[in-house]
PDB file of C-alpha atoms in Angstrom:
ATOM      1  CA  MET A   1     100.051 101.353  27.430  1.00  0.00           C
ATOM      2  CA  LYS A   2     101.263 104.253  29.585  1.00  0.00           C
ATOM      3  CA  PRO A   3     102.199 103.546  33.168  1.00  0.00           C
ATOM      4  CA  THR A   4      99.908 104.845  35.916  1.00  0.00           C
ATOM      5  CA  PRO A   5     101.270 108.143  37.288  1.00  0.00           C
ATOM      6  CA  PRO A   6     102.287 108.196  40.956  1.00  0.00           C
ATOM      7  CA  PRO A   7      99.823 109.693  43.448  1.00  0.00           C
ATOM      8  CA  PRO A   8     100.131 113.447  44.178  1.00  0.00           C
ATOM      9  CA  PRO A   9     102.274 114.564  47.119  1.00  0.00           C
ATOM     10  CA  SER A  10      99.189 115.488  49.137  1.00  0.00           C
ATOM     11  CA  ALA A  11      97.965 111.928  48.934  1.00  0.00           C
ATOM     12  CA  LYS A  12     101.374 110.583  50.035  1.00  0.00           C
ATOM     13  CA  ARG A  13     101.310 112.771  53.134  1.00  0.00           C
ATOM     14  CA  LEU A  14      97.871 111.456  54.046  1.00  0.00           C
ATOM     15  CA  CYS A  15      98.820 107.808  53.707  1.00  0.00           C
ATOM     16  CA  LYS A  16      99.663 107.652  57.394  1.00  0.00           C
ATOM     17  CA  ALA A  17      96.103 108.625  58.395  1.00  0.00           C
ATOM     18  CA  PRO A  18      93.635 105.887  59.262  1.00  0.00           C
ATOM     19  CA  THR A  19      92.160 104.079  56.264  1.00  0.00           C
ATOM     20  CA  LEU A  20      88.955 105.607  54.979  1.00  0.00           C
ATOM     21  CA  LEU A  21      86.260 102.949  54.587  1.00  0.00           C
ATOM     22  CA  ALA A  22      84.684 103.606  51.267  1.00  0.00           C
ATOM     23  CA  VAL A  23      83.725 101.655  48.112  1.00  0.00           C
ATOM     24  CA  PHE A  24      84.975 102.950  44.818  1.00  0.00           C
ATOM     25  CA  SER A  25      83.987 101.629  41.410  1.00  0.00           C
ATOM     26  CA  VAL A  26      87.050 100.446  39.434  1.00  0.00           C
ATOM     27  CA  PRO A  27      87.256 102.246  36.070  1.00  0.00           C
ATOM     28  CA  SER A  28      87.962 100.369  32.870  1.00  0.00           C
ATOM     29  CA  GLN A  29      91.364 100.386  31.243  1.00  0.00           C
ATOM     30  CA  GLY A  30      90.316 103.069  28.832  1.00  0.00           C
ATOM     31  CA  GLN A  31      89.162 105.294  31.628  1.00  0.00           C
ATOM     32  CA  GLN A  32      92.081 104.694  34.043  1.00  0.00           C
ATOM     33  CA  SER A  33      94.350 107.293  32.546  1.00  0.00           C
ATOM     34  CA  SER A  34      91.757 110.107  32.806  1.00  0.00           C
ATOM     35  CA  ALA A  35      90.078 109.043  36.045  1.00  0.00           C
ATOM     36  CA  ALA A  36      93.183 108.442  38.134  1.00  0.00           C
ATOM     37  CA  PRO A  37      93.988 112.124  38.963  1.00  0.00           C
ATOM     38  CA  LEU A  38      90.351 112.853  39.795  1.00  0.00           C
ATOM     39  CA  LEU A  39      90.168 109.824  42.068  1.00  0.00           C
ATOM     40  CA  ALA A  40      93.385 110.813  43.782  1.00  0.00           C
ATOM     41  CA  ARG A  41      92.159 114.327  44.440  1.00  0.00           C
ATOM     42  CA  SER A  42      88.848 113.053  45.841  1.00  0.00           C
ATOM     43  CA  LEU A  43      90.663 110.607  48.064  1.00  0.00           C
ATOM     44  CA  ALA A  44      92.990 113.355  49.271  1.00  0.00           C
ATOM     45  CA  ARG A  45      90.131 115.662  50.138  1.00  0.00           C
ATOM     46  CA  SER A  46      88.353 112.905  52.068  1.00  0.00           C
ATOM     47  CA  LEU A  47      91.491 112.008  53.974  1.00  0.00           C
ATOM     48  CA  THR A  48      92.159 115.662  54.784  1.00  0.00           C
ATOM     49  CA  TRP A  49      88.640 116.085  56.182  1.00  0.00           C
ATOM     50  CA  GLN A  50      88.962 112.913  58.284  1.00  0.00           C
ATOM     51  CA  CYS A  51      92.355 114.003  59.641  1.00  0.00           C
ATOM     52  CA  GLY A  52      90.918 117.397  60.576  1.00  0.00           C
ATOM     53  CA  ARG A  53      88.155 115.761  62.576  1.00  0.00           C
ATOM     54  CA  LEU A  54      90.672 113.536  64.316  1.00  0.00           C
ATOM     55  CA  ARG A  55      92.841 116.512  65.234  1.00  0.00           C
ATOM     56  CA  VAL A  56      89.855 118.382  66.681  1.00  0.00           C
ATOM     57  CA  ARG A  57      88.772 115.324  68.627  1.00  0.00           C
ATOM     58  CA  ARG A  58      92.301 114.703  69.974  1.00  0.00           C
ATOM     59  CA  THR A  59      92.642 118.389  70.956  1.00  0.00           C
ATOM     60  CA  ALA A  60      89.323 118.356  72.812  1.00  0.00           C
ATOM     61  CA  GLN A  61      90.264 115.141  74.568  1.00  0.00           C
ATOM     62  CA  TRP A  62      93.615 116.594  75.572  1.00  0.00           C
ATOM     63  CA  ASN A  63      91.954 119.756  76.952  1.00  0.00           C
ATOM     64  CA  LEU A  64      89.467 117.686  78.920  1.00  0.00           C
ATOM     65  CA  THR A  65      92.272 115.573  80.402  1.00  0.00           C
ATOM     66  CA  ARG A  66      94.190 118.706  81.377  1.00  0.00           C
ATOM     67  CA  MET A  67      91.109 120.201  83.063  1.00  0.00           C
ATOM     68  CA  GLU A  68      90.531 116.986  85.010  1.00  0.00           C
ATOM     69  CA  ASN A  69      94.136 117.069  86.233  1.00  0.00           C
ATOM     70  CA  GLN A  70      93.741 120.711  87.311  1.00  0.00           C
ATOM     71  CA  VAL A  71      90.547 119.943  89.222  1.00  0.00           C
ATOM     72  CA  LYS A  72      92.334 117.166  91.107  1.00  0.00           C
ATOM     73  CA  HIS A  73      94.878 119.694  92.394  1.00  0.00           C
ATOM     74  CA  LEU A  74      92.290 122.277  93.477  1.00  0.00           C
ATOM     75  CA  ASN A  75      91.868 123.148  97.196  1.00  0.00           C
ATOM     76  CA  PRO A  76      88.934 121.034  98.416  1.00  0.00           C
ATOM     77  CA  ASP A  77      87.674 124.015 100.449  1.00  0.00           C
ATOM     78  CA  LEU A  78      86.989 125.886  97.232  1.00  0.00           C
ATOM     79  CA  LEU A  79      84.502 123.228  96.224  1.00  0.00           C
ATOM     80  CA  GLN A  80      82.500 123.681  99.444  1.00  0.00           C
ATOM     81  CA  PRO A  81      79.523 126.108  99.723  1.00  0.00           C
ATOM     82  CA  SER A  82      80.428 129.711 100.428  1.00  0.00           C
ATOM     83  CA  LYS A  83      81.235 130.308 104.085  1.00  0.00           C
ATOM     84  CA  SER A  84      79.368 133.618 103.933  1.00  0.00           C
ATOM     85  CA  ILE A  85      76.109 131.716 103.607  1.00  0.00           C
ATOM     86  CA  LYS A  86      75.912 130.013 106.951  1.00  0.00           C
ATOM     87  CA  ARG A  87      73.019 129.286 109.156  1.00  0.00           C
ATOM     88  CA  SER A  88      72.806 131.460 112.210  1.00  0.00           C
ATOM     89  CA  SER A  89      73.916 130.002 115.489  1.00  0.00           C
ATOM     90  CA  SER A  90      71.364 128.491 117.833  1.00  0.00           C
ATOM     91  CA  SER A  91      71.507 131.558 120.084  1.00  0.00           C
ATOM     92  CA  THR A  92      70.484 134.047 117.391  1.00  0.00           C
ATOM     93  CA  ILE A  93      67.588 134.352 114.972  1.00  0.00           C
ATOM     94  CA  THR A  94      67.372 136.364 111.769  1.00  0.00           C
ATOM     95  CA  LEU A  95      63.899 137.604 110.889  1.00  0.00           C
ATOM     96  CA  ASN A  96      62.767 139.070 107.594  1.00  0.00           C
ATOM     97  CA  VAL A  97      59.990 141.495 108.490  1.00  0.00           C
ATOM     98  CA  GLY A  98      58.465 143.017 105.381  1.00  0.00           C
ATOM     99  CA  GLY A  99      61.799 142.929 103.557  1.00  0.00           C
ATOM    100  CA  HIS A 100      63.878 144.278 106.484  1.00  0.00           C
ATOM    101  CA  LEU A 101      66.348 141.855 108.068  1.00  0.00           C
ATOM    102  CA  TYR A 102      66.690 141.881 111.874  1.00  0.00           C
ATOM    103  CA  ALA A 103      69.031 139.706 113.956  1.00  0.00           C
ATOM    104  CA  ALA A 104      68.408 139.199 117.660  1.00  0.00           C
ATOM    105  CA  LEU A 105      69.134 136.785 120.460  1.00  0.00           C
ATOM    106  CA  ARG A 106      66.530 134.144 121.126  1.00  0.00           C
ATOM    107  CA  GLN A 107      66.286 135.261 124.736  1.00  0.00           C
ATOM    108  CA  THR A 108      65.488 138.804 123.559  1.00  0.00           C
ATOM    109  CA  LEU A 109      62.603 137.655 121.390  1.00  0.00           C
ATOM    110  CA  ALA A 110      61.350 135.345 124.139  1.00  0.00           C
ATOM    111  CA  LYS A 111      61.144 137.974 126.902  1.00  0.00           C
ATOM    112  CA  HIS A 112      57.344 138.169 126.922  1.00  0.00           C
ATOM    113  CA  GLN A 113      55.701 134.788 127.387  1.00  0.00           C
ATOM    114  CA  GLY A 114      52.794 134.110 125.059  1.00  0.00           C
ATOM    115  CA  SER A 115      53.845 136.629 122.431  1.00  0.00           C
ATOM    116  CA  LEU A 116      54.184 135.608 118.806  1.00  0.00           C
ATOM    117  CA  LEU A 117      57.913 136.321 118.858  1.00  0.00           C
ATOM    118  CA  GLU A 118      58.374 134.152 121.945  1.00  0.00           C
ATOM    119  CA  GLU A 119      56.616 131.266 120.201  1.00  0.00           C
ATOM    120  CA  ILE A 120      58.852 131.670 117.138  1.00  0.00           C
ATOM    121  CA  ALA A 121      62.016 131.886 119.255  1.00  0.00           C
ATOM    122  CA  ASN A 122      61.193 128.769 121.279  1.00  0.00           C
ATOM    123  CA  GLY A 123      59.876 126.788 118.334  1.00  0.00           C
ATOM    124  CA  LYS A 124      56.330 126.624 119.689  1.00  0.00           C
ATOM    125  CA  LYS A 125      54.898 127.980 116.439  1.00  0.00           C
ATOM    126  CA  PRO A 126      55.944 126.347 113.154  1.00  0.00           C
ATOM    127  CA  VAL A 127      57.477 128.655 110.585  1.00  0.00           C
ATOM    128  CA  GLN A 128      54.974 129.192 107.795  1.00  0.00           C
ATOM    129  CA  HIS A 129      56.999 131.355 105.423  1.00  0.00           C
ATOM    130  CA  VAL A 130      60.725 131.722 104.709  1.00  0.00           C
ATOM    131  CA  ASP A 131      62.632 133.969 102.322  1.00  0.00           C
ATOM    132  CA  SER A 132      65.155 132.895  99.681  1.00  0.00           C
ATOM    133  CA  MET A 133      67.899 132.685 102.331  1.00  0.00           C
ATOM    134  CA  GLY A 134      65.867 130.474 104.658  1.00  0.00           C
ATOM    135  CA  ASN A 135      65.077 133.224 107.195  1.00  0.00           C
ATOM    136  CA  THR A 136      61.694 133.333 108.889  1.00  0.00           C
ATOM    137  CA  PHE A 137      59.507 135.781 106.982  1.00  0.00           C
ATOM    138  CA  ILE A 138      56.830 137.907 108.703  1.00  0.00           C
ATOM    139  CA  ASP A 139      54.574 139.888 106.394  1.00  0.00           C
ATOM    140  CA  ARG A 140      54.339 143.029 108.566  1.00  0.00           C
ATOM    141  CA  ASP A 141      55.763 146.552 108.567  1.00  0.00           C
ATOM    142  CA  GLY A 142      59.536 146.157 108.660  1.00  0.00           C
ATOM    143  CA  HIS A 143      60.389 149.795 109.411  1.00  0.00           C
ATOM    144  CA  VAL A 144      58.258 150.017 112.563  1.00  0.00           C
ATOM    145  CA  PHE A 145      59.488 146.624 113.788  1.00  0.00           C
ATOM    146  CA  ARG A 146      62.731 148.226 114.982  1.00  0.00           C
ATOM    147  CA  HIS A 147      60.762 149.951 117.758  1.00  0.00           C
ATOM    148  CA  VAL A 148      59.233 146.600 118.722  1.00  0.00           C
ATOM    149  CA  LEU A 149      62.687 145.039 118.921  1.00  0.00           C
ATOM    150  CA  ASN A 150      64.134 147.967 120.871  1.00  0.00           C
ATOM    151  CA  PHE A 151      61.294 147.665 123.389  1.00  0.00           C
ATOM    152  CA  LEU A 152      62.230 144.025 123.936  1.00  0.00           C
ATOM    153  CA  ARG A 153      65.898 144.906 124.312  1.00  0.00           C
ATOM    154  CA  LEU A 154      65.551 147.948 126.580  1.00  0.00           C
ATOM    155  CA  GLY A 155      62.385 147.116 128.499  1.00  0.00           C
ATOM    156  CA  GLU A 156      60.985 150.598 127.796  1.00  0.00           C
ATOM    157  CA  LEU A 157      59.595 152.513 124.859  1.00  0.00           C
ATOM    158  CA  LEU A 158      61.856 155.245 123.501  1.00  0.00           C
ATOM    159  CA  LEU A 159      60.446 157.171 120.554  1.00  0.00           C
ATOM    160  CA  PRO A 160      61.528 160.459 118.962  1.00  0.00           C
ATOM    161  CA  ASN A 161      59.358 163.470 119.749  1.00  0.00           C
ATOM    162  CA  ASP A 162      58.387 163.822 116.090  1.00  0.00           C
ATOM    163  CA  PHE A 163      57.304 160.174 115.754  1.00  0.00           C
ATOM    164  CA  LYS A 164      54.150 160.089 113.597  1.00  0.00           C
ATOM    165  CA  GLU A 165      53.337 156.369 113.473  1.00  0.00           C
ATOM    166  CA  ALA A 166      52.192 155.645 117.021  1.00  0.00           C
ATOM    167  CA  GLY A 167      48.904 154.219 115.757  1.00  0.00           C
ATOM    168  CA  LEU A 168      50.733 151.822 113.432  1.00  0.00           C
ATOM    169  CA  LEU A 169      53.137 150.785 116.198  1.00  0.00           C
ATOM    170  CA  ARG A 170      50.191 150.038 118.494  1.00  0.00           C
ATOM    171  CA  ARG A 171      48.623 147.855 115.795  1.00  0.00           C
ATOM    172  CA  GLU A 172      51.900 145.994 115.327  1.00  0.00           C
ATOM    173  CA  ALA A 173      52.190 145.443 119.081  1.00  0.00           C
ATOM    174  CA  GLU A 174      48.700 143.955 119.079  1.00  0.00           C
ATOM    175  CA  PHE A 175      49.652 141.633 116.204  1.00  0.00           C
ATOM    176  CA  TYR A 176      52.697 140.335 118.108  1.00  0.00           C
ATOM    177  CA  HIS A 177      50.573 139.930 121.286  1.00  0.00           C
ATOM    178  CA  LEU A 178      52.776 142.335 123.266  1.00  0.00           C
ATOM    179  CA  GLY A 179      50.364 143.804 125.795  1.00  0.00           C
ATOM    180  CA  ALA A 180      53.092 145.734 127.635  1.00  0.00           C
ATOM    181  CA  LEU A 181      54.077 147.476 124.430  1.00  0.00           C
ATOM    182  CA  VAL A 182      50.469 148.338 123.630  1.00  0.00           C
ATOM    183  CA  GLN A 183      50.134 150.014 127.038  1.00  0.00           C
ATOM    184  CA  ALA A 184      53.461 151.847 126.601  1.00  0.00           C
ATOM    185  CA  VAL A 185      52.353 153.237 123.239  1.00  0.00           C
ATOM    186  CA  GLN A 186      49.055 154.432 124.725  1.00  0.00           C
ATOM    187  CA  GLU A 187      50.862 156.231 127.550  1.00  0.00           C
ATOM    188  CA  TRP A 188      53.236 157.840 125.063  1.00  0.00           C
ATOM    189  CA  GLU A 189      50.287 159.069 123.004  1.00  0.00           C
ATOM    190  CA  GLN A 190      48.692 160.607 126.110  1.00  0.00           C
ATOM    191  CA  GLN A 191      51.912 162.402 126.973  1.00  0.00           C
ATOM    192  CA  GLN A 192      52.205 163.765 123.451  1.00  0.00           C
ATOM    193  CA  ALA A 193      48.606 164.984 123.557  1.00  0.00           C
ATOM    194  CA  ALA A 194      49.252 166.774 126.853  1.00  0.00           C
ATOM    195  CA  ARG A 195      52.309 168.481 125.408  1.00  0.00           C
ATOM    196  CA  LYS A 196      50.282 169.842 122.521  1.00  0.00           C
ATOM    197  CA  GLU A 197      48.027 171.763 124.924  1.00  0.00           C
ATOM    198  CA  PRO A 198      49.199 175.334 125.705  1.00  0.00           C
ATOM    199  CA  ALA A 199      51.256 175.567 128.881  1.00  0.00           C
ATOM    200  CA  PHE A 200      50.373 178.327 131.329  1.00  0.00           C
ATOM    201  CA  LEU A 201      52.726 179.908 133.866  1.00  0.00           C
ATOM    202  CA  GLU A 202      51.687 182.277 136.667  1.00  0.00           C
ATOM    203  CA  VAL A 203      54.014 184.016 139.105  1.00  0.00           C
ATOM    204  CA  THR A 204      52.317 185.993 141.896  1.00  0.00           C
ATOM    205  CA  ASP A 205      53.727 187.997 144.765  1.00  0.00           C
ATOM    206  CA  THR A 206      51.546 189.255 147.624  1.00  0.00           C
ATOM    207  CA  HIS A 207      54.428 191.047 149.368  1.00  0.00           C
ATOM    208  CA  GLU A 208      53.496 189.253 152.566  1.00  0.00           C
ATOM    209  CA  ARG A 209      56.156 187.395 154.446  1.00  0.00           C
ATOM    210  CA  SER A 210      53.738 184.585 155.311  1.00  0.00           C
ATOM    211  CA  GLN A 211      52.804 184.053 151.656  1.00  0.00           C
ATOM    212  CA  GLY A 212      55.893 185.028 149.706  1.00  0.00           C
ATOM    213  CA  LEU A 213      56.125 184.085 146.029  1.00  0.00           C
ATOM    214  CA  LYS A 214      53.869 181.534 144.354  1.00  0.00           C
ATOM    215  CA  VAL A 215      54.762 179.835 141.077  1.00  0.00           C
ATOM    216  CA  TYR A 216      52.207 177.745 139.203  1.00  0.00           C
ATOM    217  CA  CYS A 217      52.787 176.066 135.817  1.00  0.00           C
ATOM    218  CA  SER A 218      50.618 173.542 133.980  1.00  0.00           C
ATOM    219  CA  ASP A 219      53.787 171.919 132.655  1.00  0.00           C
ATOM    220  CA  PRO A 220      55.636 170.175 135.532  1.00  0.00           C
ATOM    221  CA  SER A 221      58.893 170.273 133.586  1.00  0.00           C
ATOM    222  CA  LEU A 222      59.288 174.008 134.224  1.00  0.00           C
ATOM    223  CA  ILE A 223      58.694 173.491 137.939  1.00  0.00           C
ATOM    224  CA  GLU A 224      61.458 170.884 137.904  1.00  0.00           C
ATOM    225  CA  ALA A 225      63.726 173.352 136.116  1.00  0.00           C
ATOM    226  CA  VAL A 226      63.135 175.954 138.819  1.00  0.00           C
ATOM    227  CA  LYS A 227      63.835 173.423 141.562  1.00  0.00           C
ATOM    228  CA  GLY A 228      67.008 172.357 139.774  1.00  0.00           C
ATOM    229  CA  ARG A 229      68.368 175.903 139.769  1.00  0.00           C
ATOM    230  CA  LEU A 230      67.802 176.664 143.454  1.00  0.00           C
ATOM    231  CA  VAL A 231      69.466 175.167 146.474  1.00  0.00           C
ATOM    232  CA  GLN A 232      69.403 175.866 150.175  1.00  0.00           C
ATOM    233  CA  VAL A 233      72.684 176.423 151.954  1.00  0.00           C
ATOM    234  CA  SER A 234      72.751 175.625 155.646  1.00  0.00           C
ATOM    235  CA  LYS A 235      75.882 175.725 157.790  1.00  0.00           C
ATOM    236  CA  SER A 236      78.240 175.622 154.781  1.00  0.00           C
ATOM    237  CA  ARG A 237      76.594 172.639 153.150  1.00  0.00           C
ATOM    238  CA  LEU A 238      74.163 172.179 150.272  1.00  0.00           C
ATOM    239  CA  ASP A 239      70.814 170.801 151.378  1.00  0.00           C
ATOM    240  CA  GLY A 240      69.123 170.755 147.990  1.00  0.00           C
ATOM    241  CA  PHE A 241      65.809 172.360 147.208  1.00  0.00           C
ATOM    242  CA  PRO A 242      63.716 172.856 150.375  1.00  0.00           C
ATOM    243  CA  LYS A 243      60.911 170.325 150.528  1.00  0.00           C
ATOM    244  CA  GLU A 244      58.740 172.754 152.471  1.00  0.00           C
ATOM    245  CA  PHE A 245      58.355 174.908 149.346  1.00  0.00           C
ATOM    246  CA  GLU A 246      56.883 172.084 147.266  1.00  0.00           C
ATOM    247  CA  VAL A 247      53.102 172.134 147.136  1.00  0.00           C
ATOM    248  CA  SER A 248      52.435 169.895 144.128  1.00  0.00           C
ATOM    249  CA  PRO A 249      54.170 168.891 140.855  1.00  0.00           C
ATOM    250  CA  ASN A 250      52.712 172.082 139.361  1.00  0.00           C
ATOM    251  CA  THR A 251      53.123 174.545 142.252  1.00  0.00           C
ATOM    252  CA  ILE A 252      55.907 176.015 144.400  1.00  0.00           C
ATOM    253  CA  GLN A 253      55.099 178.306 147.329  1.00  0.00           C
ATOM    254  CA  PHE A 254      58.073 180.298 148.619  1.00  0.00           C
ATOM    255  CA  ARG A 255      56.877 181.313 152.097  1.00  0.00           C
ATOM    256  CA  HIS A 256      60.101 183.002 153.140  1.00  0.00           C
ATOM    257  CA  PHE A 257      63.512 183.737 151.717  1.00  0.00           C
ATOM    258  CA  ILE A 258      65.690 183.917 154.804  1.00  0.00           C
ATOM    259  CA  LYS A 259      65.105 181.159 157.320  1.00  0.00           C
ATOM    260  CA  SER A 260      65.225 181.798 161.018  1.00  0.00           C
ATOM    261  CA  GLU A 261      68.240 179.540 161.362  1.00  0.00           C
ATOM    262  CA  THR A 262      71.429 181.551 161.293  1.00  0.00           C
ATOM    263  CA  GLY A 263      73.424 181.177 158.086  1.00  0.00           C
ATOM    264  CA  SER A 264      70.671 179.418 156.123  1.00  0.00           C
ATOM    265  CA  ARG A 265      69.875 180.957 152.742  1.00  0.00           C
ATOM    266  CA  LEU A 266      68.501 180.131 149.315  1.00  0.00           C
ATOM    267  CA  ILE A 267      70.905 180.579 146.418  1.00  0.00           C
ATOM    268  CA  ILE A 268      71.128 179.945 142.687  1.00  0.00           C
ATOM    269  CA  MET A 269      73.141 176.767 142.413  1.00  0.00           C
ATOM    270  CA  LYS A 270      75.466 177.532 139.480  1.00  0.00           C
ATOM    271  CA  ASP A 271      76.011 181.230 140.152  1.00  0.00           C
ATOM    272  CA  SER A 272      76.123 181.053 143.975  1.00  0.00           C
ATOM    273  CA  THR A 273      74.017 184.201 143.979  1.00  0.00           C
ATOM    274  CA  PHE A 274      71.980 185.002 147.077  1.00  0.00           C
ATOM    275  CA  VAL A 275      68.249 184.857 146.482  1.00  0.00           C
ATOM    276  CA  CYS A 276      66.860 186.879 149.340  1.00  0.00           C
ATOM    277  CA  THR A 277      64.152 188.940 147.649  1.00  0.00           C
ATOM    278  CA  PRO A 278      61.103 188.131 145.554  1.00  0.00           C
ATOM    279  CA  GLU A 279      62.515 190.292 142.752  1.00  0.00           C
ATOM    280  CA  SER A 280      65.730 188.296 142.306  1.00  0.00           C
ATOM    281  CA  LEU A 281      63.863 184.981 142.459  1.00  0.00           C
ATOM    282  CA  LYS A 282      61.225 186.262 140.066  1.00  0.00           C
ATOM    283  CA  LEU A 283      63.912 187.320 137.595  1.00  0.00           C
ATOM    284  CA  GLU A 284      65.410 183.840 137.663  1.00  0.00           C
ATOM    285  CA  ILE A 285      62.001 182.237 136.954  1.00  0.00           C
ATOM    286  CA  MET A 286      61.360 184.689 134.111  1.00  0.00           C
ATOM    287  CA  MET A 287      64.687 183.824 132.466  1.00  0.00           C
ATOM    288  CA  LEU A 288      63.955 180.090 132.736  1.00  0.00           C
ATOM    289  CA  ALA A 289      60.524 180.613 131.195  1.00  0.00           C
ATOM    290  CA  LEU A 290      61.790 182.717 128.291  1.00  0.00           C
ATOM    291  CA  ARG A 291      64.560 180.200 127.524  1.00  0.00           C
ATOM    292  CA  GLY A 292      61.932 177.445 127.581  1.00  0.00           C
ATOM    293  CA  GLY A 293      59.843 179.096 124.869  1.00  0.00           C
ATOM    294  CA  TYR A 294      57.306 180.907 127.053  1.00  0.00           C
ATOM    295  CA  ARG A 295      56.194 184.424 126.200  1.00  0.00           C
ATOM    296  CA  LEU A 296      54.883 187.074 128.561  1.00  0.00           C
ATOM    297  CA  LEU A 297      51.135 187.387 128.205  1.00  0.00           C
ATOM    298  CA  THR A 298      50.099 189.926 130.892  1.00  0.00           C
ATOM    299  CA  SER A 299      51.608 191.701 133.852  1.00  0.00           C
ATOM    300  CA  LEU A 300      49.678 193.344 136.666  1.00  0.00           C
ATOM    301  CA  ASP A 301      50.683 196.613 138.344  1.00  0.00           C
ATOM    302  CA  SER A 302      53.612 197.546 136.130  1.00  0.00           C
ATOM    303  CA  SER A 303      53.626 201.139 137.368  1.00  0.00           C
ATOM    304  CA  HIS A 304      57.064 200.596 138.826  1.00  0.00           C
ATOM    305  CA  GLY A 305      58.456 200.207 135.311  1.00  0.00           C
ATOM    306  CA  SER A 306      59.970 196.735 135.826  1.00  0.00           C
ATOM    307  CA  ALA A 307      58.404 193.347 135.225  1.00  0.00           C
ATOM    308  CA  VAL A 308      60.101 191.822 138.251  1.00  0.00           C
ATOM    309  CA  GLN A 309      58.310 194.332 140.488  1.00  0.00           C
ATOM    310  CA  CYS A 310      54.853 193.407 139.205  1.00  0.00           C
ATOM    311  CA  GLU A 311      52.529 191.631 141.566  1.00  0.00           C
ATOM    312  CA  ALA A 312      51.614 189.042 138.921  1.00  0.00           C
ATOM    313  CA  LEU A 313      53.139 187.723 135.689  1.00  0.00           C
ATOM    314  CA  HIS A 314      51.401 185.443 133.209  1.00  0.00           C
ATOM    315  CA  PHE A 315      53.213 183.452 130.531  1.00  0.00           C
ATOM    316  CA  VAL A 316      51.966 181.090 127.846  1.00  0.00           C
ATOM    317  CA  LYS A 317      53.702 178.549 125.618  1.00  0.00           C
TER     318      LYS A 317
END
């Protein structure tokens, strides 16, 4: 009977691994010599597989322990919510109006008692809708809302001359129950409508000392421009534009050009030029009109060859 050969080296190396619980059928004496190597190889493969699983498990456990130790040494502030996501202070409110975010002081939103914004600012009206960041959401036009907010901040309505959404702004003011803003928008619309009408300017000269030069313009802004250019000098001091020449916001009546008081005269403010004749004053008014976009429509009695010597000039804009 031949002795049983020793187990292969691979099996010896795996002897230190934990015992594999398995049931093997014991071969007969006649089969021992041929079955022993096969059994050894099977046992070696099983032990190798079990050792591999143990190594993977031990490695994973070691990595987990290392991660736990690293977490313990982390700065506790890093585990807190981001500081950039903070609730606004009690003095400010952030509104999401149609997707546009606006931040304002509570006292700004609460300026007009009884308005929807005042009720939101003072907590009188419960918030019905919020966005993903927790801000109060108002399903209205967000672009136009900036004019609503500026009205609350400034106390007056300031709109660009080419503003085309006055009707929408008025509707938004009605929604927020801002009666003062509704009235301001209506007044702005009336002013814009008046500006669209053609402006008419008439300058007439009767060559009579009692009448002098008369200037009428449907646009009061030109009258103000004329008054801003002229000043009365009396006894070496500036007295401003003479009140006696003002007839109405649309009319100036120059009744005389040299007052009876000695040394009193009417001059052009910036140029310090004496204005003692209807022609020089008429030239100044013509230049202001042409710079303002007016064009000469008609001129009466131009036989003298100069527009400033005509008895009447008519401009339109």
